[in-house]
């Protein structure tokens, strides 16, 4: 018997783990988007787009580099892209909201005014607030990291897009659900190949044996 080695947490690669967690989330949300449009996994989709809130560079490099092929395979997609920060406004709207658990006692009666101001902020204002790390409302100063919550909401126009997001708003995945002659033909071809392979297996044919279809 080959004994399995004992688990050693010190040997974990935190960056690799973080990248794999991002991959898993993207695949899960992408499948949810496909299910919303009732697109069977045997039929490919043209493109999957991910918008991440403040992603680490190593995560983006991993999911657009060596891990990209796994995302394409798991979602049966022809292309996968991560939207760069400078183009986020074309795809999503960033919104902020107060962390009531933290600010309730701190602000007291000022809470309502602060909430109205924060939730009325535009995408650009919200981005500027997060970049500066603080928000001033009258004599109230809020810490953007600990006293405000940020969420991304899909806002790109086009009926061919179907989007889903994580509950905390940190990731939005959008799928181009266009189903045309090209994608349908690709799906049918895939089914045909699978069927032929199954028939070869049932007939116990060697892979080198040529068959007529």
Short mmCIF file of N, CA, C and O in Angstrom, two decimals, residues 86-154:
data_model
loop_
_atom_site.label_atom_id
_atom_site.label_comp_id
_atom_site.label_asym_id
_atom_site.label_seq_id
_atom_site.Cartn_x
_atom_site.Cartn_y
_atom_site.Cartn_z
N UNK A 86 -10.25 49.83 -16.30
CA UNK A 86 -10.61 51.04 -17.03
C UNK A 86 -11.86 50.87 -17.90
O UNK A 86 -12.44 51.85 -18.38
N UNK A 87 -12.30 49.61 -18.10
CA UNK A 87 -13.49 49.35 -18.92
C UNK A 87 -14.67 48.85 -18.10
O UNK A 87 -15.72 48.52 -18.67
N UNK A 88 -14.50 48.78 -16.78
CA UNK A 88 -15.57 48.24 -15.93
C UNK A 88 -16.89 48.98 -16.11
O UNK A 88 -17.97 48.38 -16.09
N UNK A 89 -16.82 50.31 -16.27
CA UNK A 89 -18.05 51.10 -16.35
C UNK A 89 -18.90 50.74 -17.57
O UNK A 89 -20.09 51.07 -17.62
N UNK A 90 -18.30 50.08 -18.56
CA UNK A 90 -19.06 49.63 -19.74
C UNK A 90 -19.85 48.36 -19.46
O UNK A 90 -20.73 48.00 -20.25
N UNK A 91 -19.54 47.71 -18.34
CA UNK A 91 -20.16 46.42 -18.05
C UNK A 91 -20.97 46.40 -16.75
O UNK A 91 -22.00 45.73 -16.68
N UNK A 92 -20.48 47.09 -15.74
CA UNK A 92 -21.14 47.02 -14.43
C UNK A 92 -21.27 48.40 -13.81
O UNK A 92 -20.62 49.36 -14.24
N UNK A 93 -22.11 48.46 -12.80
CA UNK A 93 -22.24 49.67 -11.99
C UNK A 93 -21.80 49.32 -10.57
O UNK A 93 -22.26 48.32 -10.00
N UNK A 94 -20.90 50.13 -10.03
CA UNK A 94 -20.43 49.93 -8.66
C UNK A 94 -21.32 50.72 -7.71
O UNK A 94 -21.55 51.91 -7.92
N UNK A 95 -21.84 50.07 -6.70
CA UNK A 95 -22.67 50.75 -5.72
C UNK A 95 -22.12 50.54 -4.32
O UNK A 95 -21.49 49.51 -4.04
N UNK A 96 -22.35 51.51 -3.46
CA UNK A 96 -21.90 51.43 -2.07
C UNK A 96 -23.07 51.49 -1.12
O UNK A 96 -24.12 52.06 -1.44
N UNK A 97 -22.89 50.91 0.04
CA UNK A 97 -23.91 50.98 1.09
C UNK A 97 -23.20 50.96 2.44
O UNK A 97 -22.13 50.37 2.59
N UNK A 98 -23.78 51.62 3.44
CA UNK A 98 -23.16 51.66 4.77
C UNK A 98 -23.20 50.29 5.45
O UNK A 98 -24.12 49.51 5.23
N UNK A 99 -22.19 50.02 6.25
CA UNK A 99 -22.20 48.82 7.08
C UNK A 99 -22.92 49.18 8.37
O UNK A 99 -22.35 49.77 9.29
N UNK A 100 -24.21 48.85 8.43
CA UNK A 100 -25.05 49.29 9.54
C UNK A 100 -24.56 48.77 10.88
O UNK A 100 -24.67 49.45 11.91
N UNK A 101 -24.04 47.55 10.89
CA UNK A 101 -23.57 46.96 12.15
C UNK A 101 -22.46 47.81 12.77
O UNK A 101 -22.36 47.92 14.00
N UNK A 102 -21.66 48.43 11.91
CA UNK A 102 -20.54 49.23 12.39
C UNK A 102 -20.96 50.68 12.65
O UNK A 102 -20.55 51.30 13.64
N UNK A 103 -21.79 51.21 11.75
CA UNK A 103 -22.10 52.64 11.79
C UNK A 103 -23.31 53.02 12.63
O UNK A 103 -23.51 54.19 12.96
N UNK A 104 -24.15 52.02 12.97
CA UNK A 104 -25.37 52.32 13.72
C UNK A 104 -25.12 53.13 14.96
O UNK A 104 -25.70 54.22 15.15
N UNK A 105 -24.26 52.64 15.83
CA UNK A 105 -23.97 53.34 17.08
C UNK A 105 -23.14 54.60 16.85
O UNK A 105 -23.29 55.60 17.56
N UNK A 106 -22.26 54.54 15.87
CA UNK A 106 -21.36 55.66 15.62
C UNK A 106 -22.10 56.89 15.13
O UNK A 106 -21.81 58.02 15.57
N UNK A 107 -23.09 56.71 14.25
CA UNK A 107 -23.76 57.85 13.63
C UNK A 107 -25.07 58.23 14.29
O UNK A 107 -25.46 59.40 14.23
N UNK A 108 -25.75 57.28 14.88
CA UNK A 108 -27.02 57.60 15.53
C UNK A 108 -28.02 58.22 14.56
O UNK A 108 -28.28 57.67 13.49
N UNK A 109 -28.57 59.40 14.88
CA UNK A 109 -29.57 60.04 14.02
C UNK A 109 -29.04 60.47 12.66
O UNK A 109 -29.82 60.76 11.74
N UNK A 110 -27.74 60.52 12.48
CA UNK A 110 -27.16 60.91 11.19
C UNK A 110 -27.15 59.76 10.19
O UNK A 110 -26.83 59.94 9.01
N UNK A 111 -27.52 58.59 10.69
CA UNK A 111 -27.44 57.39 9.86
C UNK A 111 -28.28 57.51 8.59
O UNK A 111 -27.84 57.15 7.49
N UNK A 112 -29.49 58.04 8.70
CA UNK A 112 -30.39 58.12 7.55
C UNK A 112 -29.81 59.00 6.45
O UNK A 112 -29.83 58.64 5.28
N UNK A 113 -29.28 60.16 6.84
CA UNK A 113 -28.71 61.07 5.86
C UNK A 113 -27.49 60.45 5.16
O UNK A 113 -27.33 60.56 3.94
N UNK A 114 -26.66 59.79 5.95
CA UNK A 114 -25.47 59.14 5.40
C UNK A 114 -25.88 58.04 4.42
O UNK A 114 -25.32 57.91 3.32
N UNK A 115 -26.88 57.25 4.80
CA UNK A 115 -27.34 56.17 3.93
C UNK A 115 -27.84 56.71 2.59
O UNK A 115 -27.52 56.18 1.53
N UNK A 116 -28.64 57.76 2.64
CA UNK A 116 -29.19 58.35 1.42
C UNK A 116 -28.08 58.88 0.52
O UNK A 116 -28.12 58.71 -0.70
N UNK A 117 -27.08 59.50 1.12
CA UNK A 117 -25.97 60.05 0.34
C UNK A 117 -25.14 58.95 -0.30
O UNK A 117 -24.77 59.03 -1.48
N UNK A 118 -24.85 57.92 0.48
CA UNK A 118 -24.00 56.83 -0.01
C UNK A 118 -24.69 56.06 -1.14
O UNK A 118 -24.08 55.79 -2.19
N UNK A 119 -25.94 55.71 -0.95
CA UNK A 119 -26.64 54.91 -1.96
C UNK A 119 -26.95 55.70 -3.23
O UNK A 119 -27.25 55.10 -4.27
N UNK A 120 -26.89 57.02 -3.16
CA UNK A 120 -27.16 57.86 -4.34
C UNK A 120 -25.90 58.13 -5.17
O UNK A 120 -25.98 58.79 -6.22
N UNK A 121 -24.77 57.63 -4.74
CA UNK A 121 -23.52 57.89 -5.44
C UNK A 121 -23.50 57.23 -6.82
O UNK A 121 -24.03 56.13 -7.00
N UNK A 122 -22.88 57.89 -7.78
CA UNK A 122 -22.74 57.33 -9.12
C UNK A 122 -21.60 56.32 -9.13
O UNK A 122 -20.84 56.20 -8.16
N UNK A 123 -21.48 55.60 -10.24
CA UNK A 123 -20.40 54.63 -10.39
C UNK A 123 -19.05 55.31 -10.22
O UNK A 123 -18.18 54.82 -9.49
N UNK A 124 -18.87 56.45 -10.89
CA UNK A 124 -17.60 57.17 -10.83
C UNK A 124 -17.29 57.63 -9.42
O UNK A 124 -16.14 57.56 -8.96
N UNK A 125 -18.30 58.12 -8.71
CA UNK A 125 -18.10 58.58 -7.34
C UNK A 125 -17.73 57.43 -6.42
O UNK A 125 -16.88 57.58 -5.53
N UNK A 126 -18.37 56.27 -6.64
CA UNK A 126 -18.07 55.10 -5.81
C UNK A 126 -16.64 54.62 -6.05
O UNK A 126 -15.93 54.28 -5.11
N UNK A 127 -16.23 54.62 -7.32
CA UNK A 127 -14.86 54.20 -7.65
C UNK A 127 -13.86 55.15 -7.00
O UNK A 127 -12.86 54.73 -6.40
N UNK A 128 -14.12 56.45 -7.09
CA UNK A 128 -13.22 57.45 -6.49
C UNK A 128 -13.13 57.29 -4.98
O UNK A 128 -12.06 57.42 -4.39
N UNK A 129 -14.27 56.96 -4.37
CA UNK A 129 -14.30 56.77 -2.92
C UNK A 129 -13.43 55.60 -2.50
O UNK A 129 -12.64 55.70 -1.55
N UNK A 130 -13.54 54.48 -3.22
CA UNK A 130 -12.75 53.30 -2.88
C UNK A 130 -11.27 53.54 -3.12
O UNK A 130 -10.43 53.04 -2.37
N UNK A 131 -10.96 54.30 -4.16
CA UNK A 131 -9.56 54.59 -4.45
C UNK A 131 -8.93 55.48 -3.38
O UNK A 131 -7.76 55.32 -3.03
N UNK A 132 -9.72 56.42 -2.87
CA UNK A 132 -9.19 57.33 -1.84
C UNK A 132 -9.19 56.68 -0.46
O UNK A 132 -8.44 57.08 0.43
N UNK A 133 -10.09 55.68 -0.28
CA UNK A 133 -10.14 54.97 0.99
C UNK A 133 -11.01 55.63 2.05
O UNK A 133 -11.10 55.14 3.18
N UNK A 134 -11.68 56.74 1.69
CA UNK A 134 -12.52 57.42 2.67
C UNK A 134 -13.62 58.20 1.98
O UNK A 134 -13.57 58.47 0.78
N UNK A 135 -14.63 58.54 2.76
CA UNK A 135 -15.75 59.33 2.24
C UNK A 135 -16.16 60.34 3.29
O UNK A 135 -16.41 59.98 4.44
N UNK A 136 -16.22 61.61 2.90
CA UNK A 136 -16.63 62.68 3.81
C UNK A 136 -18.04 63.14 3.46
O UNK A 136 -18.32 63.50 2.33
N UNK A 137 -18.92 63.10 4.46
CA UNK A 137 -20.29 63.58 4.31
C UNK A 137 -20.53 64.57 5.43
O UNK A 137 -20.80 64.18 6.58
N UNK A 138 -20.42 65.86 5.13
CA UNK A 138 -20.52 66.87 6.17
C UNK A 138 -19.37 66.71 7.16
O UNK A 138 -18.20 66.73 6.77
N UNK A 139 -19.70 66.53 8.42
CA UNK A 139 -18.67 66.34 9.44
C UNK A 139 -18.40 64.87 9.74
O UNK A 139 -17.70 64.52 10.68
N UNK A 140 -18.98 63.99 8.91
CA UNK A 140 -18.80 62.54 9.09
C UNK A 140 -17.76 62.04 8.10
O UNK A 140 -17.83 62.33 6.90
N UNK A 141 -16.80 61.29 8.61
CA UNK A 141 -15.77 60.69 7.76
C UNK A 141 -15.88 59.16 7.88
O UNK A 141 -15.82 58.62 8.97
N UNK A 142 -16.06 58.51 6.73
CA UNK A 142 -16.23 57.05 6.72
C UNK A 142 -15.00 56.38 6.13
O UNK A 142 -14.41 56.87 5.16
N UNK A 143 -14.63 55.26 6.72
CA UNK A 143 -13.54 54.45 6.19
C UNK A 143 -14.12 53.53 5.12
O UNK A 143 -15.00 52.71 5.41
N UNK A 144 -13.65 53.67 3.89
CA UNK A 144 -14.22 52.93 2.77
C UNK A 144 -14.03 51.43 2.90
O UNK A 144 -14.82 50.64 2.38
N UNK A 145 -12.99 51.01 3.59
CA UNK A 145 -12.69 49.58 3.69
C UNK A 145 -13.52 48.87 4.75
O UNK A 145 -13.97 47.74 4.55
N UNK A 146 -13.75 49.54 5.88
CA UNK A 146 -14.41 48.87 7.01
C UNK A 146 -15.85 49.34 7.26
O UNK A 146 -16.62 48.64 7.91
N UNK A 147 -16.21 50.50 6.72
CA UNK A 147 -17.53 51.06 7.03
C UNK A 147 -18.46 51.16 5.81
O UNK A 147 -19.59 51.59 5.94
N UNK A 148 -17.97 50.73 4.66
CA UNK A 148 -18.78 50.73 3.45
C UNK A 148 -18.67 49.39 2.75
O UNK A 148 -17.61 48.77 2.72
N UNK A 149 -19.79 48.93 2.19
CA UNK A 149 -19.81 47.70 1.40
C UNK A 149 -19.95 48.08 -0.07
O UNK A 149 -20.73 48.98 -0.41
N UNK A 150 -19.21 47.39 -0.92
CA UNK A 150 -19.29 47.68 -2.35
C UNK A 150 -19.79 46.45 -3.11
O UNK A 150 -19.45 45.32 -2.76
N UNK A 151 -20.60 46.69 -4.14
CA UNK A 151 -21.14 45.61 -4.96
C UNK A 151 -21.11 46.01 -6.43
O UNK A 151 -21.31 47.17 -6.77
N UNK A 152 -20.87 45.00 -7.28
CA UNK A 152 -20.92 45.20 -8.71
C UNK A 152 -22.25 44.67 -9.24
O UNK A 152 -22.69 43.59 -8.87
N UNK A 153 -22.89 45.45 -10.12
CA UNK A 153 -24.17 45.04 -10.72
C UNK A 153 -24.04 45.15 -12.24
O UNK A 153 -23.65 46.19 -12.76
N UNK A 154 -24.41 44.08 -12.94
CA UNK A 154 -24.29 44.07 -14.40
C UNK A 154 -25.23 45.09 -15.01
O UNK A 154 -26.41 45.16 -14.67
#
